[in-house]
Coordinates of C-alpha atoms (C1' of nucleotides) in Angstrom, one line a residue:
Chain A
M8 CA 0.0 0.0 0.0
S9 CA 1.0 3.5 -0.8
L10 CA 4.0 3.1 -3.0
E11 CA 3.7 6.9 -3.4
H12 CA 4.9 7.5 0.1
A13 CA 7.7 5.0 -0.1
I14 CA 8.9 6.8 -3.2
L15 CA 8.6 10.2 -1.4
V16 CA 10.7 8.9 1.4
S17 CA 13.3 7.7 -1.0
L18 CA 13.3 10.9 -3.0
M19 CA 13.6 12.9 0.3
E20 CA 16.8 11.0 1.0
R21 CA 18.1 11.7 -2.5
A22 CA 16.5 13.0 -5.7
G23 CA 16.6 10.6 -8.6
S24 CA 15.1 9.2 -11.8
G25 CA 12.7 6.4 -12.1
Y26 CA 15.5 4.1 -13.1
E27 CA 17.5 5.0 -10.0
L28 CA 14.5 4.6 -7.8
A29 CA 13.9 1.1 -9.3
R30 CA 17.5 0.2 -8.4
R31 CA 17.0 1.5 -4.8
F32 CA 13.9 -0.6 -4.5
D33 CA 16.0 -3.6 -5.6
R34 CA 18.3 -3.0 -2.7
S35 CA 17.7 -1.3 0.6
I36 CA 14.0 -0.4 0.5
G37 CA 13.3 -3.5 -1.5
Y38 CA 14.1 -5.7 1.5
F39 CA 10.7 -4.7 2.9
W40 CA 9.0 -3.1 -0.1
S41 CA 9.3 -4.3 -3.7
A42 CA 8.3 -2.5 -6.8
S43 CA 9.0 -3.1 -10.5
H44 CA 10.3 -0.3 -12.7
Q45 CA 7.0 -0.1 -14.7
Q46 CA 5.1 0.4 -11.5
I47 CA 7.5 3.1 -10.4
Y48 CA 7.4 4.9 -13.8
R49 CA 3.6 5.0 -13.7
T50 CA 3.5 6.0 -10.1
L51 CA 6.0 8.9 -10.7
K52 CA 3.9 10.1 -13.6
R53 CA 0.8 10.1 -11.4
M54 CA 2.6 11.9 -8.6
A55 CA 3.9 14.5 -11.0
D56 CA 0.3 15.0 -12.3
V57 CA -0.9 15.6 -8.7
G58 CA 2.0 17.8 -8.0
W59 CA 3.7 15.8 -5.3
V60 CA 7.0 15.8 -7.2
N61 CA 8.8 18.2 -9.6
Q62 CA 10.3 16.8 -12.8
E63 CA 13.5 18.0 -14.2
V64 CA 14.8 16.6 -17.5
V65 CA 18.6 16.1 -17.4
Y66 CA 20.2 15.8 -20.8
Q67 CA 23.1 13.4 -21.0
N68 CA 25.5 12.8 -23.9
A69 CA 26.9 9.4 -23.3
R70 CA 23.7 8.1 -21.8
P71 CA 20.0 8.4 -22.4
D72 CA 18.4 11.5 -21.0
K73 CA 16.6 11.1 -17.7
K74 CA 13.9 12.7 -15.7
V75 CA 15.1 13.6 -12.2
Y76 CA 12.3 13.8 -9.6
R77 CA 12.3 15.6 -6.3
P78 CA 9.5 16.1 -3.8
S79 CA 7.6 19.4 -4.1
T80 CA 6.4 21.3 -1.0
E81 CA 3.0 19.7 -1.4
G82 CA 4.7 16.3 -1.6
Q83 CA 6.6 17.0 1.6
E84 CA 3.4 18.1 3.3
A85 CA 1.6 15.0 2.1
L86 CA 4.4 12.8 3.4
R87 CA 4.5 14.6 6.7
A88 CA 0.7 14.1 7.1
W89 CA 0.8 10.5 6.1
I90 CA 3.5 9.7 8.6
S91 CA 1.3 11.0 11.4
E92 CA -1.9 9.5 10.0
E93 CA -3.3 6.3 11.5
T94 CA -1.8 3.2 9.9
G95 CA -4.4 0.8 8.6
E96 CA -4.6 -3.0 9.0
A97 CA -3.2 -3.8 5.6
N98 CA 0.6 -4.5 5.4
T99 CA 1.1 -2.7 8.7
R100 CA 4.7 -3.9 9.3
A101 CA 6.0 -2.7 5.9
T102 CA 4.0 0.5 6.1
L103 CA 5.5 1.3 9.5
A104 CA 8.9 0.5 8.3
V105 CA 8.5 3.1 5.5
K106 CA 7.1 5.6 8.0
L107 CA 10.1 4.9 10.3
R108 CA 12.5 5.4 7.5
G109 CA 10.9 8.7 6.8
A110 CA 10.5 9.7 10.4
S111 CA 12.9 12.7 10.0
Y112 CA 10.5 14.3 7.6
G113 CA 7.5 14.0 9.9
D114 CA 6.4 14.1 13.5
T115 CA 8.4 11.5 15.5
G116 CA 6.2 11.8 18.5
A117 CA 3.1 10.9 16.4
L118 CA 5.0 7.9 15.0
V119 CA 5.8 6.6 18.5
D120 CA 2.0 6.7 19.2
Q121 CA 1.4 4.5 16.1
F122 CA 4.1 2.0 17.1
T123 CA 2.5 1.9 20.5
H124 CA -0.9 1.3 18.9
Y125 CA 0.5 -1.4 16.7
R126 CA 2.4 -3.1 19.6
D127 CA -0.9 -3.3 21.6
A128 CA -2.7 -4.8 18.6
A129 CA 0.1 -7.4 18.3
L130 CA -0.2 -8.2 22.0
R131 CA -4.0 -8.5 21.7
Q132 CA -3.6 -10.9 18.8
L133 CA -1.0 -12.8 20.7
S134 CA -3.4 -13.4 23.6
V135 CA -6.1 -14.5 21.1
Y136 CA -3.6 -17.1 19.8
R137 CA -2.6 -18.1 23.4
E138 CA -6.3 -18.7 24.2
I139 CA -6.7 -20.9 21.1
E140 CA -3.5 -22.8 22.1
A141 CA -4.8 -23.4 25.7
R142 CA -8.2 -24.4 24.5
D143 CA -7.4 -26.6 21.5
F144 CA -3.9 -27.8 22.2
P145 CA -3.6 -28.4 25.9
D146 CA -1.0 -31.2 25.4
A147 CA 1.0 -29.7 22.6
E148 CA 3.9 -32.0 23.2
S149 CA 2.1 -35.1 22.0
L150 CA 0.4 -34.1 18.8
S151 CA 0.3 -35.8 15.4
G152 CA -1.5 -35.6 12.1
R153 CA -3.8 -32.7 11.3
A154 CA -3.8 -31.5 14.9
L155 CA -0.1 -31.1 14.8
H156 CA -0.2 -29.3 11.5
Q157 CA -2.8 -26.9 12.8
Y158 CA -0.8 -26.3 15.9
L159 CA 2.4 -25.6 14.0
V160 CA 0.5 -23.0 11.9
L161 CA -0.7 -21.4 15.1
R162 CA 2.9 -21.4 16.3
A163 CA 3.8 -19.2 13.3
G164 CA 1.2 -16.7 14.4
I165 CA 2.4 -16.7 18.0
L166 CA 6.1 -16.3 17.0
E167 CA 5.1 -13.6 14.6
E168 CA 3.1 -11.5 17.0
Q169 CA 5.8 -11.8 19.7
T170 CA 8.4 -10.6 17.2
L171 CA 6.2 -7.7 16.1
A172 CA 5.6 -6.6 19.7
A173 CA 9.3 -6.9 20.5
W174 CA 10.3 -4.8 17.4
C175 CA 7.7 -2.1 18.3
S176 CA 9.0 -2.0 21.9
E177 CA 12.5 -1.5 20.6
V178 CA 11.5 1.2 18.2
I179 CA 9.5 3.0 20.9
A180 CA 12.4 2.8 23.4
R181 CA 15.0 4.1 21.0
L182 CA 12.8 6.9 19.5
T183 CA 11.6 8.2 22.9
E184 CA 15.2 8.1 24.2
V185 CA 16.3 10.4 21.4
L186 CA 13.2 12.6 21.8
K187 CA 14.0 13.2 25.5
Q188 CA 17.4 14.6 24.8
P189 CA 16.8 18.4 24.7
Q190 CA 20.1 19.1 22.9
N191 CA 19.1 16.9 20.0
P192 CA 15.5 17.7 19.1
E193 CA 14.2 15.6 16.2
H194 CA 11.6 18.2 15.3
A195 CA 14.2 20.8 14.5
R196 CA 14.0 22.6 11.2
D197 CA 17.4 21.6 9.9
E198 CA 16.6 17.9 10.4
A199 CA 13.7 18.1 8.0
Q200 CA 15.7 18.9 5.0
P201 CA 16.4 16.3 2.2
A202 CA 19.7 14.5 2.5
D203 CA 20.9 15.6 -0.9
A204 CA 20.6 19.3 -0.1
R205 CA 24.3 19.7 0.5
Chain B
M23 CA -0.9 -16.5 -4.1
S24 CA -3.0 -19.4 -4.9
L25 CA -6.3 -19.0 -3.2
E26 CA -7.4 -22.1 -5.1
H27 CA -5.1 -24.3 -3.0
A28 CA -6.1 -22.7 0.3
I29 CA -9.8 -23.4 -0.6
L30 CA -8.9 -27.0 -1.5
V31 CA -7.3 -27.5 1.9
S32 CA -10.3 -26.0 3.6
L33 CA -12.7 -28.2 1.5
M34 CA -10.6 -31.3 2.3
E35 CA -11.2 -30.6 5.9
R36 CA -14.9 -30.2 5.3
A37 CA -17.0 -29.7 2.2
G38 CA -19.0 -26.4 2.2
S39 CA -20.6 -23.6 0.2
G40 CA -18.9 -20.3 -0.8
Y41 CA -20.6 -18.6 2.1
E42 CA -19.3 -21.1 4.6
L43 CA -15.8 -20.9 3.1
A44 CA -15.9 -17.1 3.4
R45 CA -16.8 -17.5 7.1
R46 CA -13.9 -19.9 7.6
F47 CA -11.6 -17.4 6.0
D48 CA -12.8 -14.8 8.5
R49 CA -11.7 -17.1 11.3
S50 CA -9.0 -19.8 11.4
I51 CA -7.5 -19.6 8.0
G52 CA -8.1 -15.9 7.8
Y53 CA -5.4 -15.3 10.5
F54 CA -2.8 -15.9 7.8
W55 CA -4.8 -15.8 4.6
S56 CA -7.7 -13.4 4.0
A57 CA -10.3 -13.5 1.2
S58 CA -13.5 -11.7 0.6
H59 CA -16.7 -13.6 -0.3
Q60 CA -16.8 -12.2 -3.9
Q61 CA -13.3 -13.5 -4.4
I62 CA -14.2 -16.9 -3.1
Y63 CA -17.3 -17.2 -5.3
R64 CA -15.4 -16.3 -8.4
T65 CA -12.5 -18.7 -7.5
L66 CA -15.0 -21.5 -6.8
K67 CA -16.6 -21.0 -10.1
R68 CA -13.3 -21.1 -11.9
M69 CA -12.3 -24.2 -9.9
A70 CA -15.6 -25.9 -10.9
D71 CA -14.9 -25.0 -14.6
V72 CA -11.5 -26.6 -14.4
G73 CA -12.9 -29.6 -12.6
W74 CA -11.0 -29.3 -9.3
V75 CA -14.3 -29.3 -7.3
N76 CA -17.7 -30.9 -7.7
Q77 CA -20.7 -28.8 -7.1
E78 CA -23.9 -30.1 -5.5
V79 CA -26.9 -27.9 -5.1
V80 CA -28.6 -28.3 -1.7
Y81 CA -32.2 -27.1 -1.6
Q82 CA -33.3 -25.6 1.7
N83 CA -36.7 -24.5 2.7
A84 CA -36.1 -22.0 5.5
R85 CA -32.9 -20.7 4.0
P86 CA -31.6 -19.9 0.5
D87 CA -30.4 -22.8 -1.5
K88 CA -26.7 -23.3 -1.5
K89 CA -24.0 -24.9 -3.6
V90 CA -21.9 -27.3 -1.7
Y91 CA -18.4 -27.9 -3.1
R92 CA -16.1 -30.8 -2.5
P93 CA -12.7 -31.5 -4.0
S94 CA -12.7 -33.8 -7.1
T95 CA -10.1 -36.5 -7.6
E96 CA -8.3 -34.1 -9.9
G97 CA -8.5 -31.4 -7.3
Q98 CA -7.0 -33.7 -4.7
E99 CA -4.3 -34.6 -7.1
A100 CA -3.6 -30.9 -7.8
L101 CA -3.4 -30.2 -4.1
R102 CA -1.1 -33.1 -3.5
A103 CA 1.2 -31.9 -6.4
W104 CA 1.2 -28.3 -5.2
I105 CA 2.2 -29.3 -1.7
S106 CA 5.3 -31.1 -3.0
E107 CA 6.0 -28.4 -5.6
E108 CA 8.7 -25.8 -4.9
T109 CA 7.4 -22.8 -3.1
G110 CA 8.2 -19.5 -4.8
E111 CA 9.5 -16.3 -3.2
A112 CA 6.2 -14.5 -3.0
N113 CA 4.2 -14.7 0.2
T114 CA 6.3 -17.7 1.3
R115 CA 5.3 -17.8 4.9
A116 CA 1.6 -17.8 4.2
T117 CA 2.0 -20.3 1.4
L118 CA 3.9 -22.7 3.6
A119 CA 1.3 -22.3 6.3
V120 CA -1.4 -23.4 3.9
K121 CA 0.8 -26.3 2.7
L122 CA 1.4 -27.2 6.3
R123 CA -2.3 -27.1 7.1
G124 CA -2.9 -29.5 4.1
A125 CA 0.1 -31.7 4.8
S126 CA -2.1 -34.7 5.5
Y127 CA -3.3 -34.6 1.9
G128 CA 0.2 -34.6 0.4
D129 CA 3.7 -35.8 0.9
T130 CA 5.0 -34.7 4.4
G131 CA 8.5 -35.6 3.5
A132 CA 8.6 -33.3 0.5
L133 CA 7.1 -30.6 2.7
V134 CA 9.9 -31.0 5.2
D135 CA 12.4 -30.4 2.4
Q136 CA 10.7 -27.2 1.5
F137 CA 10.8 -26.0 5.1
T138 CA 14.5 -26.8 5.2
H139 CA 15.0 -24.8 2.0
Y140 CA 13.0 -21.9 3.4
R141 CA 14.9 -22.0 6.7
D142 CA 18.2 -21.9 4.8
A143 CA 17.0 -18.9 2.7
A144 CA 16.0 -17.1 6.0
L145 CA 19.4 -17.8 7.5
R146 CA 21.1 -16.5 4.3
Q147 CA 19.1 -13.3 4.4
L148 CA 19.8 -13.0 8.1
S149 CA 23.5 -13.1 7.5
V150 CA 23.1 -10.4 4.7
Y151 CA 21.4 -8.2 7.3
R152 CA 24.1 -9.0 9.9
E153 CA 26.7 -7.9 7.4
I154 CA 24.9 -4.6 6.7
E155 CA 24.6 -4.1 10.5
A156 CA 28.3 -4.7 11.1
R157 CA 29.3 -2.5 8.1
D158 CA 26.9 0.4 8.5
F159 CA 26.1 0.5 12.2
P160 CA 29.2 -0.6 14.2
D161 CA 28.1 1.5 17.2
A162 CA 24.4 0.7 17.2
E163 CA 24.0 1.9 20.8
S164 CA 24.6 5.5 20.0
L165 CA 22.6 6.4 16.9
S166 CA 20.2 9.2 16.3
G167 CA 18.3 10.8 13.4
R168 CA 18.1 9.1 10.0
A169 CA 20.8 6.5 10.9
L170 CA 18.8 5.4 13.9
H171 CA 15.7 5.1 11.8
Q172 CA 17.5 3.0 9.1
Y173 CA 18.9 0.8 11.8
L174 CA 15.6 0.2 13.4
V175 CA 14.1 -0.9 10.0
L176 CA 17.1 -3.2 9.6
R177 CA 16.3 -4.6 13.1
A178 CA 12.8 -5.5 11.8
G179 CA 14.4 -7.6 9.1
I180 CA 16.8 -9.3 11.5
L181 CA 14.1 -10.2 14.0
E182 CA 11.8 -11.4 11.2
E183 CA 14.3 -13.7 9.6
Q184 CA 15.3 -15.1 13.0
T185 CA 11.7 -15.8 13.8
L186 CA 11.1 -17.4 10.4
A187 CA 14.2 -19.7 10.8
A188 CA 13.1 -20.6 14.3
W189 CA 9.6 -21.5 13.1
C190 CA 11.0 -23.6 10.2
S191 CA 13.2 -25.5 12.6
E192 CA 10.3 -26.2 14.9
V193 CA 8.2 -27.5 12.0
I194 CA 11.0 -29.6 10.7
A195 CA 11.7 -31.1 14.1
R196 CA 8.1 -32.0 14.8
L197 CA 7.3 -33.3 11.4
T198 CA 10.4 -35.5 11.2
E199 CA 9.8 -36.8 14.7
V200 CA 6.3 -38.0 13.6
L201 CA 7.6 -39.4 10.3
K202 CA 10.2 -41.5 12.2
Q203 CA 7.6 -43.4 14.2
P204 CA 7.0 -46.5 12.1
Q205 CA 3.7 -47.3 13.9
N206 CA 2.2 -43.9 12.8
P207 CA 3.0 -43.4 9.1
E208 CA 1.8 -40.0 7.8
H209 CA 1.6 -41.4 4.3
A210 CA -0.9 -44.1 5.2
R211 CA -4.0 -44.3 3.0
D212 CA -6.5 -43.7 5.8
E213 CA -4.8 -40.5 6.8
A214 CA -5.4 -39.0 3.4
Q215 CA -9.2 -39.0 3.6
P216 CA -11.2 -35.8 4.1
A217 CA -12.1 -35.0 7.6
D218 CA -15.8 -34.9 6.9
A219 CA -15.9 -38.5 5.5
R220 CA -17.3 -39.9 8.7
Chain C
dG20 C1' 30.8 -9.9 -30.6
dT21 C1' 28.0 -10.4 -26.6
dA22 C1' 26.4 -9.2 -22.3
dA23 C1' 25.4 -5.8 -18.9
dG24 C1' 24.1 -1.3 -17.7
dC25 C1' 21.4 3.0 -18.5
dA26 C1' 16.8 4.8 -19.4
dT27 C1' 11.9 5.0 -20.5
dG28 C1' 7.9 3.4 -22.0
dT29 C1' 3.2 0.6 -24.1
dA30 C1' -0.2 -3.2 -23.7
dA31 C1' -2.5 -7.1 -21.9
dG32 C1' -4.0 -9.4 -18.2
dC33 C1' -4.9 -11.0 -13.5
dG34 C1' -6.0 -11.0 -8.7
dG35 C1' -8.3 -8.4 -5.5
dT36 C1' -11.2 -4.6 -3.4
dT37 C1' -15.4 -1.9 -3.1
dA38 C1' -19.9 -0.9 -4.1
dC39 C1' -24.3 -2.4 -5.3
dA40 C1' -28.3 -5.7 -5.5
dT41 C1' -31.7 -9.2 -3.8
dG42 C1' -34.5 -11.6 -0.5
dA43 C1' -35.9 -14.6 3.1
dT44 C1' -35.5 -15.8 8.3
dT45 C1' -34.1 -15.3 12.9
dT46 C1' -32.9 -12.5 16.8
dA47 C1' -32.8 -8.4 19.8
Chain D
dT19 C1' -39.0 -2.7 13.8
dA20 C1' -34.4 -2.9 13.0
dA21 C1' -30.3 -5.6 12.7
dA22 C1' -27.9 -9.8 11.9
dT23 C1' -27.5 -14.3 9.5
dC24 C1' -27.8 -17.0 5.4
dA25 C1' -26.7 -17.1 0.4
dT26 C1' -25.2 -15.7 -4.2
dG27 C1' -24.0 -12.8 -7.4
dT28 C1' -22.8 -8.4 -11.1
dA29 C1' -19.9 -4.3 -12.3
dA30 C1' -16.4 -1.0 -11.9
dC31 C1' -12.1 -0.2 -10.7
dC32 C1' -7.2 -0.4 -9.1
dG33 C1' -2.6 -2.0 -8.2
dC34 C1' 0.6 -4.9 -9.8
dT35 C1' 2.9 -8.4 -12.9
dT36 C1' 4.6 -10.0 -17.3
dA37 C1' 5.8 -9.4 -21.9
dC38 C1' 7.3 -6.6 -25.4
dA39 C1' 9.9 -2.7 -27.5
dT40 C1' 13.7 0.6 -28.3
dG41 C1' 18.5 2.2 -28.5
dC42 C1' 22.9 3.7 -27.0
dT43 C1' 27.4 2.8 -24.3
dT44 C1' 30.7 0.3 -21.7
dA45 C1' 33.0 -3.8 -20.2
dC46 C1' 34.5 -8.6 -20.9

DNA sequence: GTAAGCATGTAAGCGGTTACATGATTTA
DNA sequence: TAAATCATGTAACCGCTTACATGCTTAC
C-alpha cells in the first residue's frame, strides 16, 4: 500500500530518476517493499500530475536523457501528514517500516504513538492465539496428524506477534530516548531537509 | 498467491458452500490468509470449470439454496502436487502455512524439504542483514536521526528472519519426529481422507 | 561480438477490493 | 421494527505483474 509514500521517502533521502528509484527498490528499500520499474514509472507520472514531485529533465550525452524527480512542497506536506496519519490494518509492518524510514520528515512523536498502537494490537492478537492454544492444544507435546499441523501454523502466528511486539518496543524505546534529549530535538527545522541538499 | 489451494485445503477438511468458506476465511484460515466472499465465489466458479471441485446444489426451505463444493479427484491430485511443488518467493510464509495445514493430503517428507529450503533462505538473508549491520552500524547503541531510523528498519528484518528460521526449525523437528515413528506413518492411506468423511 | 548497464515506456491481463443488488429468516 | 445471518451474485475499478519494445554505451 502506498508506493507513493515509499517513493517520497526515497526521494527525500536523495532526488533521482525512475530508473534510479527502481534500483534502490531492488536494494535497501526492496528488502521490505518491492516495486518493478514499470510500476515506479507510472506512479511517478501520477505523482507529477498531482504535484507531489517536480520533474527536471537532465540531458546526457553518453547516456539516455533522464527525468530527475524531487518532492515538491505539497509532496513533503503529504508525506508529513501520512506519517502522522493512523496506519491501517493492511501491510502494517511494511508501512510502519516506511514511515520509520521517513521519520525525520515528519512528527516522530506521532509515529511513536502509532508504534504503541501497533504493539498493543500485536499483543492482543497474541493473547487470542494463546487462548486458542490453551483451548485446542492443551497437550502440545504429543500431537500428530492434522492437529499437529494446525498447531504448527498457530505457532507461526504466536512467534510472529511476539516478534512484532518486540520490534515495536525496541522502536518506541529508541525513539523516545532520542526525543527526550533536549540538545538533540528531532523536530528541529534543519533535520527536516532532504539528505541531498548539501 | 494461490487462493485455489487454500480453498482446496479447507474443502478437504470439510465440504462447504462459498458462504461457509468465506466465514472460515474470516476465522481460522483468515489469520494468515484473507479472502472476501466475492473473491471466493469467483474462484470456486473457476475451480468448478477446471474440474477441481464438484458442485452439489442443496435445496433448503427455511434458507436460501446453496451450492456445496467438495474436491474432485483431480482437485485432490492438484493439491497433492502443489504441496510437494517448490514454493516461490512470493508470500512464502503464508503459502507454507497453507501447505502445512494441508500436509495430511500430500507428501509430508517433501514438505519437510521445503521448510528446510526456506529456513536456509531465511538464514542466508539474516547473514546479509548482519553484514549490513556490522558495516553500516558498528556502534548501534549511539545512533540518532536518520541513521537510527534506518537501523531500526534493519532490526525488523533481522528479527523477522530469526523468527522465520526458528519456526521452520520447529516445524521440521516436529514433522520428522512423527515421520520417524513407524507405527504412525503419515503417508498411510487412511490419513489422506477428508475430515468430513465420517 | 556479446552481455550488462542506463533509461523509459506501451499493452495485456490478473487478482483483489469496493460498491451495489436481492431476499428470506431469525434474533434483539 | 431494526439488525444480523444465510446465500449468491454483477460491475467497476485499481494496483501490480509480465511481456514486449527501443537504443545507446561500456566492459568482458
